[in-house]
CSV table of C-alpha atoms in Angstrom, one decimal:
chain,number,residue,atom,x,y,z
A,1224,MET,CA,32.5,34.2,25.6
A,1225,SER,CA,30.4,31.1,25.3
A,1226,ILE,CA,26.4,31.3,25.5
A,1227,ILE,CA,27.0,30.5,29.4
A,1228,GLU,CA,29.2,33.3,30.3
A,1229,ILE,CA,26.9,35.9,29.0
A,1230,ILE,CA,24.1,34.6,30.8
A,1231,GLN,CA,26.0,34.5,34.3
A,1232,GLU,CA,27.1,38.1,33.5
A,1233,ASN,CA,24.0,39.6,32.1
A,1234,TYR,CA,21.2,37.7,33.3
A,1235,LEU,CA,19.9,40.3,35.7
A,1236,VAL,CA,19.8,43.0,33.0
A,1237,LEU,CA,18.2,40.6,30.7
A,1238,LEU,CA,15.5,39.5,33.0
A,1239,ALA,CA,15.0,43.2,33.9
A,1240,ALA,CA,14.7,43.7,30.1
A,1241,LEU,CA,12.1,40.9,29.6
A,1242,GLY,CA,10.3,42.3,32.5
A,1243,LYS,CA,10.3,45.8,30.5
A,1244,THR,CA,9.2,43.9,27.5
A,1245,LEU,CA,6.0,42.5,29.2
A,1246,GLU,CA,5.1,45.4,31.0
A,1247,LEU,CA,5.1,47.2,27.6
A,1248,THR,CA,2.9,44.4,26.0
A,1249,PHE,CA,0.4,44.1,28.9
A,1250,LEU,CA,-0.1,47.7,29.1
A,1251,SER,CA,-0.4,48.4,25.5
A,1252,LEU,CA,-2.9,45.3,25.3
A,1253,VAL,CA,-5.0,46.7,27.7
A,1254,PHE,CA,-5.3,49.8,26.0
A,1255,ALA,CA,-5.7,48.2,22.8
A,1256,SER,CA,-8.1,46.2,24.0
A,1257,VAL,CA,-10.2,49.4,25.0
A,1258,LEU,CA,-9.8,51.1,21.8
A,1259,GLY,CA,-10.3,47.8,19.7
A,1260,LEU,CA,-13.8,47.3,21.5
A,1261,ILE,CA,-14.6,51.1,21.2
A,1262,PHE,CA,-13.7,51.3,17.4
A,1263,GLY,CA,-14.9,48.2,16.7
A,1264,LEU,CA,-18.5,48.7,18.0
A,1265,PHE,CA,-18.1,52.2,15.9
A,1266,ASN,CA,-17.4,49.9,12.7
A,1267,VAL,CA,-20.8,47.9,13.2
A,1268,SER,CA,-22.8,50.9,14.2
A,1269,LYS,CA,-25.3,52.2,12.0
A,1270,SER,CA,-24.5,55.8,12.7
A,1271,ARG,CA,-22.4,56.8,9.5
A,1272,VAL,CA,-20.3,59.1,11.6
A,1273,LEU,CA,-18.8,56.6,13.9
A,1274,HIS,CA,-18.4,54.8,10.6
A,1275,ILE,CA,-16.2,56.9,9.3
A,1276,ILE,CA,-14.3,57.9,12.4
A,1277,ALA,CA,-13.3,54.2,12.8
A,1278,ASN,CA,-12.3,54.1,9.2
A,1279,VAL,CA,-10.2,56.9,9.4
A,1280,TYR,CA,-8.5,55.5,12.5
A,1281,ILE,CA,-7.9,52.1,11.2
A,1282,SER,CA,-6.6,53.4,7.8
A,1283,ILE,CA,-4.1,55.3,9.3
A,1284,ILE,CA,-2.6,53.3,11.8
A,1285,ARG,CA,-2.5,50.5,9.0
A,1286,GLY,CA,-0.8,52.8,6.4
A,1287,VAL,CA,1.8,54.3,9.0
A,1288,PRO,CA,4.5,52.0,10.3
A,1289,LEU,CA,4.9,51.6,14.1
A,1290,ILE,CA,8.4,52.8,14.2
A,1291,VAL,CA,7.0,55.8,12.6
A,1292,LEU,CA,4.0,56.0,15.0
A,1293,GLY,CA,6.9,55.6,17.7
A,1294,PHE,CA,9.2,58.4,16.4
A,1295,PHE,CA,6.2,60.7,16.0
A,1296,THR,CA,4.9,60.0,19.9
A,1297,TYR,CA,8.2,60.2,21.3
A,1298,PHE,CA,10.2,62.9,19.3
A,1299,GLY,CA,7.4,64.6,17.2
A,1300,VAL,CA,4.4,65.1,19.7
A,1301,PRO,CA,6.7,67.1,22.4
A,1302,LEU,CA,8.4,69.2,19.9
A,1303,ALA,CA,4.8,70.4,18.6
A,1304,THR,CA,3.5,70.3,22.1
A,1305,GLY,CA,6.0,71.2,24.3
A,1306,ILE,CA,4.8,67.9,26.4
A,1307,LYS,CA,7.7,65.9,27.1
A,1308,LEU,CA,6.6,62.3,27.3
A,1309,ASP,CA,8.5,59.4,29.2
A,1310,GLY,CA,9.7,56.7,26.8
A,1311,LEU,CA,7.7,54.0,28.3
A,1312,VAL,CA,4.4,56.4,28.0
A,1313,ALA,CA,5.1,57.1,24.2
A,1314,GLY,CA,5.9,53.7,23.9
A,1315,VAL,CA,2.6,52.6,25.3
A,1316,ILE,CA,0.7,54.6,23.4
A,1317,ALA,CA,2.4,53.9,20.1
A,1318,LEU,CA,1.7,50.5,20.5
A,1319,SER,CA,-1.8,50.6,22.0
A,1320,LEU,CA,-2.8,52.8,19.1
A,1321,ASN,CA,-1.2,50.7,16.6
A,1322,ALA,CA,-2.6,47.0,18.4
A,1323,GLY,CA,-5.9,49.0,18.6
A,1324,ALA,CA,-6.4,49.4,14.9
A,1325,TYR,CA,-6.1,45.7,14.6
A,1326,MET,CA,-8.1,44.6,17.6
A,1327,ALA,CA,-10.9,47.1,16.3
A,1328,GLU,CA,-11.0,44.8,13.1
A,1329,ILE,CA,-10.9,41.6,15.1
A,1330,VAL,CA,-13.7,42.8,17.0
A,1331,ARG,CA,-15.6,43.9,14.0
A,1332,GLY,CA,-15.2,40.6,12.2
A,1333,GLY,CA,-16.0,38.8,15.8
A,1334,ILE,CA,-19.2,40.4,16.0
A,1335,GLN,CA,-20.0,40.1,12.2
A,1336,SER,CA,-19.5,36.4,12.5
A,1337,VAL,CA,-22.6,36.2,15.1
A,1338,ASP,CA,-25.9,35.2,13.3
A,1339,LYS,CA,-28.1,38.5,12.3
A,1340,GLY,CA,-30.8,36.6,13.9
A,1341,GLN,CA,-29.3,36.7,17.4
A,1342,MET,CA,-29.2,40.3,17.6
A,1343,GLU,CA,-32.9,40.3,16.3
A,1344,ALA,CA,-34.3,37.8,18.8
A,1345,ALA,CA,-32.8,40.1,21.6
A,1346,ARG,CA,-34.1,43.2,20.2
A,1347,SER,CA,-37.7,41.6,19.4
A,1348,LEU,CA,-37.8,40.9,23.4
A,1349,GLY,CA,-37.2,44.4,24.0
A,1350,LEU,CA,-33.9,44.7,25.1
A,1351,SER,CA,-32.1,47.8,24.0
A,1352,TYR,CA,-29.4,47.6,21.3
A,1353,GLY,CA,-26.7,48.1,24.0
A,1354,LYS,CA,-27.9,45.5,26.1
A,1355,SER,CA,-28.3,43.0,23.5
A,1356,MET,CA,-24.7,43.7,22.1
A,1357,ARG,CA,-23.5,43.1,25.7
A,1358,LYS,CA,-25.6,40.1,26.7
A,1359,VAL,CA,-26.1,38.2,23.4
A,1360,VAL,CA,-23.8,39.0,20.2
A,1361,LEU,CA,-20.3,40.1,22.3
A,1362,PRO,CA,-20.4,36.9,24.3
A,1363,GLN,CA,-20.6,35.0,21.3
A,1364,ALA,CA,-18.2,37.0,18.9
A,1365,ILE,CA,-15.6,37.1,21.7
A,1366,ARG,CA,-15.2,33.2,21.6
A,1367,THR,CA,-14.8,33.9,17.6
A,1368,MET,CA,-12.4,36.2,18.3
A,1369,ILE,CA,-9.8,34.6,20.7
A,1370,PRO,CA,-7.7,33.0,18.3
A,1371,SER,CA,-7.2,36.4,16.4
A,1372,ILE,CA,-6.8,38.0,19.7
A,1373,ILE,CA,-4.1,36.1,20.8
A,1374,ASN,CA,-2.1,36.4,17.7
A,1375,GLN,CA,-2.6,40.0,18.0
A,1376,PHE,CA,-1.0,39.4,21.5
A,1377,ILE,CA,1.8,37.9,20.3
A,1378,ILE,CA,2.5,40.4,17.6
A,1379,THR,CA,2.2,43.2,19.9
A,1380,LEU,CA,4.4,41.2,21.8
A,1381,LYS,CA,7.2,41.2,19.2
A,1382,ASP,CA,6.4,44.8,18.1
A,1383,THR,CA,7.7,46.1,21.7
A,1384,SER,CA,11.1,45.5,20.0
A,1385,ILE,CA,10.8,47.9,17.3
A,1386,LEU,CA,10.7,50.5,20.2
A,1387,SER,CA,14.1,50.1,21.0
A,1388,VAL,CA,14.7,53.0,18.9
A,1389,ILE,CA,13.1,55.4,21.3
A,1390,GLY,CA,15.6,53.9,23.8
A,1391,LEU,CA,13.1,52.0,25.8
A,1392,PRO,CA,15.3,49.4,27.9
A,1393,GLU,CA,13.4,46.4,26.6
A,1394,LEU,CA,15.2,43.3,25.3
A,1395,VAL,CA,16.4,44.6,22.1
A,1396,LYS,CA,17.9,47.8,23.6
A,1397,GLN,CA,19.5,45.9,26.4
A,1398,ALA,CA,20.9,43.3,24.0
A,1399,GLN,CA,22.6,45.8,22.0
A,1400,ILE,CA,23.8,47.4,24.8
A,1401,ILE,CA,25.6,44.1,25.8
A,1402,ILE,CA,26.9,43.5,22.5
A,1403,SER,CA,28.5,47.0,22.2
A,1404,ARG,CA,30.4,45.5,25.5
A,1405,THR,CA,31.4,42.2,24.4
A,1406,PHE,CA,31.2,42.1,20.7
A,1407,GLU,CA,29.6,38.7,21.1
A,1408,SER,CA,26.6,39.4,18.7
A,1409,PHE,CA,25.6,35.7,17.5
A,1410,ASN,CA,25.7,34.6,21.1
A,1411,THR,CA,23.7,37.6,22.4
A,1412,TRP,CA,21.0,37.6,20.0
A,1413,ALA,CA,20.4,33.7,20.1
A,1414,ILE,CA,19.7,34.3,23.8
A,1415,VAL,CA,17.3,37.0,23.3
A,1416,ALA,CA,15.8,34.9,20.2
A,1417,VAL,CA,15.2,32.1,22.7
A,1418,MET,CA,13.8,34.2,25.5
A,1419,TYR,CA,11.3,35.6,22.9
A,1420,LEU,CA,10.3,31.9,21.9
A,1421,ILE,CA,10.1,30.8,25.4
A,1422,VAL,CA,7.6,33.9,26.4
A,1423,ILE,CA,5.4,33.1,23.2
A,1424,THR,CA,5.1,29.4,23.5
A,1425,ILE,CA,4.0,29.6,26.9
A,1426,LEU,CA,1.4,32.4,25.9
A,1427,SER,CA,0.4,30.1,23.1
A,1428,VAL,CA,-0.4,27.1,25.1
A,1429,VAL,CA,-1.9,29.2,27.7
A,1430,ALA,CA,-4.0,30.5,24.9
A,1431,LYS,CA,-4.8,27.2,23.9
A,1432,LYS,CA,-6.0,26.0,27.1
A,1433,VAL,CA,-8.5,29.3,27.2
A,1434,GLU,CA,-9.8,28.7,23.9
A,1435,ARG,CA,-10.8,25.1,24.9
A,1436,ARG,CA,-12.2,25.9,28.1
A,1437,ILE,CA,-14.7,28.7,26.6
A,1438,SER,CA,-15.9,26.8,23.2
A,1439,TYR,CA,-19.1,25.1,23.3
A,1440,ALA,CA,-20.8,23.3,20.4
A,1441,LYS,CA,-22.7,25.5,18.2
B,909,MET,CA,-62.5,49.0,21.3
B,910,PRO,CA,-59.6,49.9,19.1
B,911,SER,CA,-57.8,47.3,17.1
B,912,LYS,CA,-54.8,45.7,18.7
B,913,VAL,CA,-53.0,45.9,15.4
B,914,SER,CA,-53.9,48.4,12.6
B,915,VAL,CA,-52.0,48.8,9.6
B,916,ARG,CA,-52.7,51.4,7.3
B,917,GLY,CA,-50.9,51.6,3.8
B,918,LEU,CA,-48.0,50.1,4.6
B,919,LYS,CA,-45.3,50.1,2.5
B,920,LYS,CA,-41.6,48.5,2.4
B,921,SER,CA,-39.0,48.9,0.0
B,922,PHE,CA,-35.3,47.8,0.5
B,923,GLY,CA,-32.6,49.6,-0.9
B,924,PHE,CA,-29.6,48.0,-3.2
B,925,SER,CA,-27.7,46.9,-0.4
B,926,GLU,CA,-30.5,45.5,1.4
B,927,VAL,CA,-31.8,43.8,-1.5
B,928,LEU,CA,-29.0,41.6,-1.8
B,929,SER,CA,-29.2,40.8,1.9
B,930,HIS,CA,-32.9,40.2,1.7
B,931,LYS,CA,-32.5,38.0,-1.4
B,932,LYS,CA,-29.9,36.0,0.9
B,933,ARG,CA,-32.5,35.7,3.6
B,934,SER,CA,-35.1,34.7,1.5
B,935,GLY,CA,-33.0,32.3,-0.4
B,936,LYS,CA,-33.2,33.7,-3.8
B,937,ALA,CA,-31.1,34.5,-6.3
B,938,ALA,CA,-28.7,36.9,-4.9
B,939,LEU,CA,-28.4,39.4,-7.9
B,940,SER,CA,-31.3,41.6,-8.9
B,941,LYS,CA,-31.6,43.4,-12.2
B,942,ASN,CA,-32.6,46.7,-11.1
B,943,PHE,CA,-30.1,48.4,-9.4
B,944,GLY,CA,-32.8,50.4,-7.8
B,945,VAL,CA,-34.9,49.4,-4.9
B,946,LEU,CA,-37.3,46.8,-4.3
B,947,GLU,CA,-40.5,47.6,-3.3
B,948,VAL,CA,-41.6,44.5,-1.0
B,949,LEU,CA,-44.8,45.8,0.5
B,950,LYS,CA,-47.2,48.0,-1.7
B,951,GLY,CA,-49.6,49.5,0.4
B,952,MET,CA,-51.5,46.8,3.1
B,953,ASP,CA,-54.2,47.7,5.2
B,954,VAL,CA,-54.9,45.3,8.0
B,955,GLU,CA,-56.8,45.5,11.4
B,956,ILE,CA,-56.4,42.9,13.8
B,957,GLU,CA,-58.7,42.4,16.9
B,958,GLU,CA,-57.5,41.4,20.4
B,959,GLY,CA,-57.5,37.7,20.6
B,960,GLU,CA,-57.3,37.0,16.7
B,961,VAL,CA,-55.4,34.7,15.4
B,962,VAL,CA,-54.4,35.6,11.8
B,963,CYS,CA,-52.6,33.6,9.3
B,964,LEU,CA,-50.6,35.1,6.3
B,965,ILE,CA,-50.2,32.5,3.4
B,966,GLY,CA,-48.8,33.2,0.1
B,967,PRO,CA,-46.0,32.2,-2.1
B,968,SER,CA,-42.3,33.0,-1.1
B,969,GLY,CA,-41.3,36.8,-1.8
B,970,SER,CA,-44.7,37.7,-1.6
B,971,GLY,CA,-43.8,40.0,1.4
B,972,LYS,CA,-45.5,37.8,4.3
B,973,SER,CA,-42.1,37.6,6.6
B,974,THR,CA,-41.5,41.4,6.0
B,975,PHE,CA,-45.1,42.5,6.8
B,976,LEU,CA,-44.5,40.4,9.8
B,977,ARG,CA,-41.2,42.0,10.8
B,978,CYS,CA,-42.7,45.6,10.0
B,979,LEU,CA,-45.0,45.2,13.0
B,980,ASN,CA,-42.4,45.0,15.7
B,981,ARG,CA,-40.1,47.3,13.5
B,982,LEU,CA,-37.4,44.8,12.9
B,983,GLU,CA,-37.7,46.0,9.3
B,984,THR,CA,-37.6,50.1,9.0
B,985,ILE,CA,-40.9,51.0,7.2
B,986,THR,CA,-40.8,53.3,4.2
B,987,GLY,CA,-44.6,54.4,4.2
B,988,GLY,CA,-47.9,54.0,5.7
B,989,GLU,CA,-48.6,53.5,9.4
B,990,VAL,CA,-48.3,50.8,11.9
B,991,ILE,CA,-49.9,50.8,15.4
B,992,VAL,CA,-49.7,48.1,17.9
B,993,ASP,CA,-51.3,48.4,21.1
B,994,GLY,CA,-52.0,52.2,20.4
B,995,TYR,CA,-48.6,53.0,20.0
B,996,SER,CA,-47.5,54.2,16.5
B,997,MET,CA,-44.7,52.1,15.4
B,998,THR,CA,-44.0,54.6,12.8
B,999,ASP,CA,-43.5,57.3,15.1
B,1000,PRO,CA,-39.8,58.2,16.0
B,1001,THR,CA,-40.6,59.2,19.5
B,1002,THR,CA,-42.2,55.8,20.4
B,1003,ASP,CA,-39.9,53.8,22.9
B,1004,LEU,CA,-39.8,50.6,20.7
B,1005,ASN,CA,-37.9,48.7,23.2
B,1006,LYS,CA,-41.0,49.2,25.5
B,1007,VAL,CA,-43.3,48.3,22.8
B,1008,ARG,CA,-41.5,45.2,21.8
B,1009,GLU,CA,-41.5,43.8,25.1
B,1010,ASN,CA,-45.4,43.4,24.5
B,1011,ILE,CA,-44.8,41.8,21.1
B,1012,GLY,CA,-43.1,38.0,21.4
B,1013,MET,CA,-41.8,37.2,18.1
B,1014,VAL,CA,-40.9,33.6,17.1
B,1015,PHE,CA,-38.2,33.0,14.2
B,1016,GLN,CA,-38.0,30.3,11.7
B,1017,HIS,CA,-34.8,29.5,12.5
B,1018,PHE,CA,-35.3,29.7,16.4
B,1019,ASN,CA,-32.5,32.1,17.1
B,1020,LEU,CA,-31.9,30.9,20.5
B,1021,PHE,CA,-29.1,32.1,22.2
B,1022,PRO,CA,-26.1,29.2,22.0
B,1023,HIS,CA,-24.3,30.9,24.9
B,1024,LEU,CA,-27.1,30.4,27.5
B,1025,SER,CA,-28.9,27.6,29.0
B,1026,VAL,CA,-32.6,27.0,28.1
B,1027,LEU,CA,-33.3,28.8,31.3
B,1028,ASP,CA,-31.2,31.5,30.9
B,1029,ASN,CA,-32.6,32.2,27.1
B,1030,ILE,CA,-35.8,32.5,28.6
B,1031,THR,CA,-34.8,34.6,31.9
B,1032,LEU,CA,-32.7,36.5,30.3
B,1033,ALA,CA,-34.9,39.4,28.8
B,1034,PRO,CA,-37.7,39.5,32.1
B,1035,VAL,CA,-34.4,40.1,34.4
B,1036,GLU,CA,-32.4,42.5,32.2
B,1037,LEU,CA,-35.4,44.5,31.9
B,1038,LYS,CA,-36.1,44.4,35.5
B,1039,LYS,CA,-40.0,42.8,34.9
B,1040,MET,CA,-39.1,40.2,37.9
B,1041,ASP,CA,-36.1,39.3,40.1
B,1042,LYS,CA,-34.2,36.1,39.3
B,1043,GLU,CA,-36.2,34.1,41.6
B,1044,ALA,CA,-39.3,34.8,40.1
B,1045,ALA,CA,-38.0,34.7,36.5
B,1046,LYS,CA,-36.9,31.5,37.0
B,1047,ALA,CA,-40.2,30.2,38.5
B,1048,LYS,CA,-41.8,31.5,35.4
B,1049,ALA,CA,-39.4,30.0,33.1
B,1050,LEU,CA,-40.0,26.5,34.9
B,1051,ASP,CA,-43.7,26.8,34.4
B,1052,LEU,CA,-43.5,28.2,30.8
B,1053,LEU,CA,-41.0,25.1,30.6
B,1054,ARG,CA,-43.8,22.8,31.9
B,1055,THR,CA,-46.6,24.1,29.6
B,1056,VAL,CA,-44.4,23.4,26.3
B,1057,GLY,CA,-43.2,20.1,27.8
B,1058,LEU,CA,-39.9,20.6,28.4
B,1059,GLU,CA,-39.6,21.1,32.0
B,1060,ASP,CA,-36.7,18.5,32.4
B,1061,LYS,CA,-34.5,20.6,29.5
B,1062,ALA,CA,-34.3,23.8,31.9
B,1063,TYR,CA,-30.1,23.3,32.4
B,1064,ALA,CA,-29.6,21.7,28.7
B,1065,PHE,CA,-27.9,24.1,26.3
B,1066,PRO,CA,-29.8,24.6,22.7
B,1067,ALA,CA,-27.0,22.5,20.6
B,1068,GLN,CA,-28.2,19.5,22.6
B,1069,LEU,CA,-32.0,20.2,21.9
B,1070,SER,CA,-33.8,18.8,18.8
B,1071,GLY,CA,-35.2,21.6,16.3
B,1072,GLY,CA,-38.9,21.1,17.6
B,1073,GLN,CA,-37.3,21.4,21.3
B,1074,LYS,CA,-35.5,24.4,20.1
B,1075,GLN,CA,-38.7,26.0,18.8
B,1076,ARG,CA,-40.8,25.3,21.8
B,1077,VAL,CA,-38.0,26.9,24.0
B,1078,ALA,CA,-37.8,30.0,21.5
B,1079,ILE,CA,-41.9,30.0,22.4
B,1080,ALA,CA,-41.4,29.7,25.7
B,1081,ARG,CA,-38.5,32.7,25.6
B,1082,ALA,CA,-41.3,35.1,24.2
B,1083,LEU,CA,-43.7,34.3,26.5
B,1084,ALA,CA,-41.7,35.2,29.5
B,1085,MET,CA,-42.5,38.6,28.5
B,1086,ASP,CA,-46.0,38.2,29.0
B,1087,PRO,CA,-46.9,39.5,25.6
B,1088,ASP,CA,-50.0,40.7,24.1
B,1089,ILE,CA,-49.2,39.6,20.9
B,1090,MET,CA,-47.0,37.0,19.5
B,1091,LEU,CA,-45.5,37.1,15.7
B,1092,PHE,CA,-44.7,33.6,14.4
B,1093,ASP,CA,-42.2,33.9,11.3
B,1094,GLU,CA,-42.9,30.4,9.5
B,1095,PRO,CA,-41.9,28.9,12.8
B,1096,THR,CA,-42.1,25.3,11.5
B,1097,SER,CA,-40.5,25.5,7.8
B,1098,ALA,CA,-37.1,24.4,9.2
B,1099,LEU,CA,-38.2,21.7,11.2
B,1100,ASP,CA,-37.8,17.9,10.5
B,1101,PRO,CA,-41.7,16.6,9.6
B,1102,GLU,CA,-42.1,14.6,12.6
B,1103,MET,CA,-41.5,17.8,14.9
B,1104,VAL,CA,-43.9,20.1,13.1
B,1105,GLY,CA,-46.6,18.5,15.1
B,1106,GLU,CA,-45.2,19.5,18.7
B,1107,VAL,CA,-44.7,22.8,17.6
B,1108,LEU,CA,-48.0,23.3,15.9
B,1109,ASN,CA,-49.7,22.0,19.1
B,1110,VAL,CA,-48.2,24.6,21.6
B,1111,MET,CA,-49.4,27.6,19.1
B,1112,LYS,CA,-52.8,25.7,19.1
B,1113,ASP,CA,-53.1,26.0,23.0
B,1114,LEU,CA,-51.9,29.2,23.1
B,1115,ALA,CA,-54.5,30.4,20.6
B,1116,GLU,CA,-57.0,28.8,22.6
B,1117,GLY,CA,-55.8,30.9,25.7
B,1118,GLY,CA,-56.9,34.1,23.8
B,1119,MET,CA,-53.6,35.1,22.7
B,1120,THR,CA,-53.6,37.6,19.7
B,1121,MET,CA,-51.6,35.7,17.1
B,1122,VAL,CA,-50.0,36.4,13.7
B,1123,VAL,CA,-48.6,33.5,11.9
B,1124,VAL,CA,-46.9,33.4,8.7
B,1125,THR,CA,-47.1,29.9,7.7
B,1126,HIS,CA,-46.9,27.3,5.0
B,1127,GLU,CA,-49.1,24.7,6.9
B,1128,ILE,CA,-52.4,24.8,5.6
B,1129,GLY,CA,-54.1,22.2,8.1
B,1130,PHE,CA,-52.9,24.5,10.7
B,1131,ALA,CA,-54.3,27.8,9.2
B,1132,ARG,CA,-57.3,25.9,8.3
B,1133,GLU,CA,-57.9,24.4,12.0
B,1134,VAL,CA,-56.7,27.0,14.4
B,1135,SER,CA,-57.1,30.8,12.5
B,1136,ASP,CA,-59.9,33.2,12.7
B,1137,ARG,CA,-59.0,35.1,9.6
B,1138,VAL,CA,-56.6,33.9,6.8
B,1139,ILE,CA,-55.1,36.3,4.4
B,1140,PHE,CA,-53.3,35.7,0.8
B,1141,MET,CA,-50.4,37.6,0.0
B,1142,ASP,CA,-48.7,38.1,-3.6
B,1143,GLY,CA,-46.7,40.4,-4.8
B,1144,GLY,CA,-46.7,42.7,-1.8
B,1145,VAL,CA,-50.3,43.1,-1.5
B,1146,ILE,CA,-53.2,41.5,-0.1
B,1147,VAL,CA,-55.0,39.6,-2.8
B,1148,GLU,CA,-57.9,38.1,-0.8
B,1149,GLU,CA,-58.8,37.8,3.1
B,1150,GLY,CA,-61.5,35.8,5.0
B,1151,THR,CA,-62.3,32.9,7.2
B,1152,PRO,CA,-60.2,29.7,6.6
B,1153,ASP,CA,-63.3,28.2,5.2
B,1154,GLU,CA,-63.9,31.1,2.7
B,1155,ILE,CA,-60.4,31.2,1.8
B,1156,PHE,CA,-59.7,27.3,1.6
B,1157,ASN,CA,-63.3,26.1,0.2
B,1158,HIS,CA,-64.2,29.1,-1.7
B,1159,PRO,CA,-61.4,31.0,-2.9
B,1160,GLN,CA,-62.5,33.9,-5.4
B,1161,ASN,CA,-59.2,35.2,-6.9
B,1162,PRO,CA,-57.6,33.4,-9.5
B,1163,ARG,CA,-54.2,33.9,-7.8
B,1164,THR,CA,-55.5,32.6,-4.6
B,1165,ILE,CA,-56.9,29.4,-6.8
B,1166,ASP,CA,-53.8,28.9,-8.3
B,1167,PHE,CA,-51.6,29.3,-5.0
B,1168,LEU,CA,-53.8,26.7,-3.2
B,1169,ASN,CA,-54.0,24.3,-6.1
B,1170,LYS,CA,-50.2,24.1,-5.7
B,1171,VAL,CA,-49.9,23.6,-2.3
B,1172,LEU,CA,-52.9,21.5,-1.3
């Protein structure tokens, strides 16, 4: 079978799988951004307890491969608690926890890149810590964080492929199914690779545009 | 009438990690020999009356800036008591944010918010703290910009301003909260020489308007001309204080004489 034939026969399945991949990526990134912001703020706070909580979370996630995390949430947790998780839910949880830890580090780095004088100036005007963070520090931190955040988006998009192991019908899983039917390994993986490449290239171009728009002369 | 600012036995030590960052900030060698604490202020007593202009002078590392930063508690205070406007800054129940609304501060490096226009820099705090609505804050900001001679820069961003202009905006930003006291932390040290005058003139006007001011400065001319009292600090203590005439024309302490010989 030629590449064209594989595409003609499977494009609906492949597009649906791409949709699943994007859905998984999008949901995970939303939750990961929230987790990242929370734990990133924990990490820069003066409270020792919050600091420790953030560090424990980040250390655990860094030390455990995503595939183990996926197996754990999909197979392990239901066995231990009796709560059966839907594949998508388990996948989103695993990916969010994973990306959240890296986002937390990005947030921490972004906040720390803002000159300490900014916080001091805001506090000296009578603004609370939270308001100073929200109105003065974070808007500046986000600008320096954007390239790393986009990088994390791309990594997470690619990481969704790992969740094929828990049976999510995303791109890699569907490709495996197509191959088991057609034995066209080379062509099928080539198609899948190009699909990832196209999506990520689009994402990168958009990212560059966004980056340029919100950057300002220091 | 009680003093505007009352400082009794103020002590400030930096822990090891703080020592490093403090030294970095003050531009000194990044390594300290003693791994313990660095005592920067060793018991200071100062009373500042309403409307008084006090200049702090002294060699770098003498604790002038740290003293100033203790007044609005940007630094945690290790010992002693600081009372501003009747509020104890060392009492944990004091609402620091509320007291700080009343204490304007101007920094050596301006610390303008680079992501906001000049106007938004000035109106941020009054609007956020609900002192004024947006329109009133804007009108006041434009008013303040006029007094510092920058009304045409309202919609510029900090990056488009010169150092002297930035510092004048920073002064306007602090004044927007209608503070009773203004603290100046070496406001002209980061400026090109030709821009020092424009900032000092704004400060002079402010002093003449009756503002209570505490100024850490190396501008001996300004201290001589504008201040009511000059405090010479060295090694974390007040070595000598008095009127500008007393300090600059008839200094008593050999350390003061030595310092003045070097800077005058």
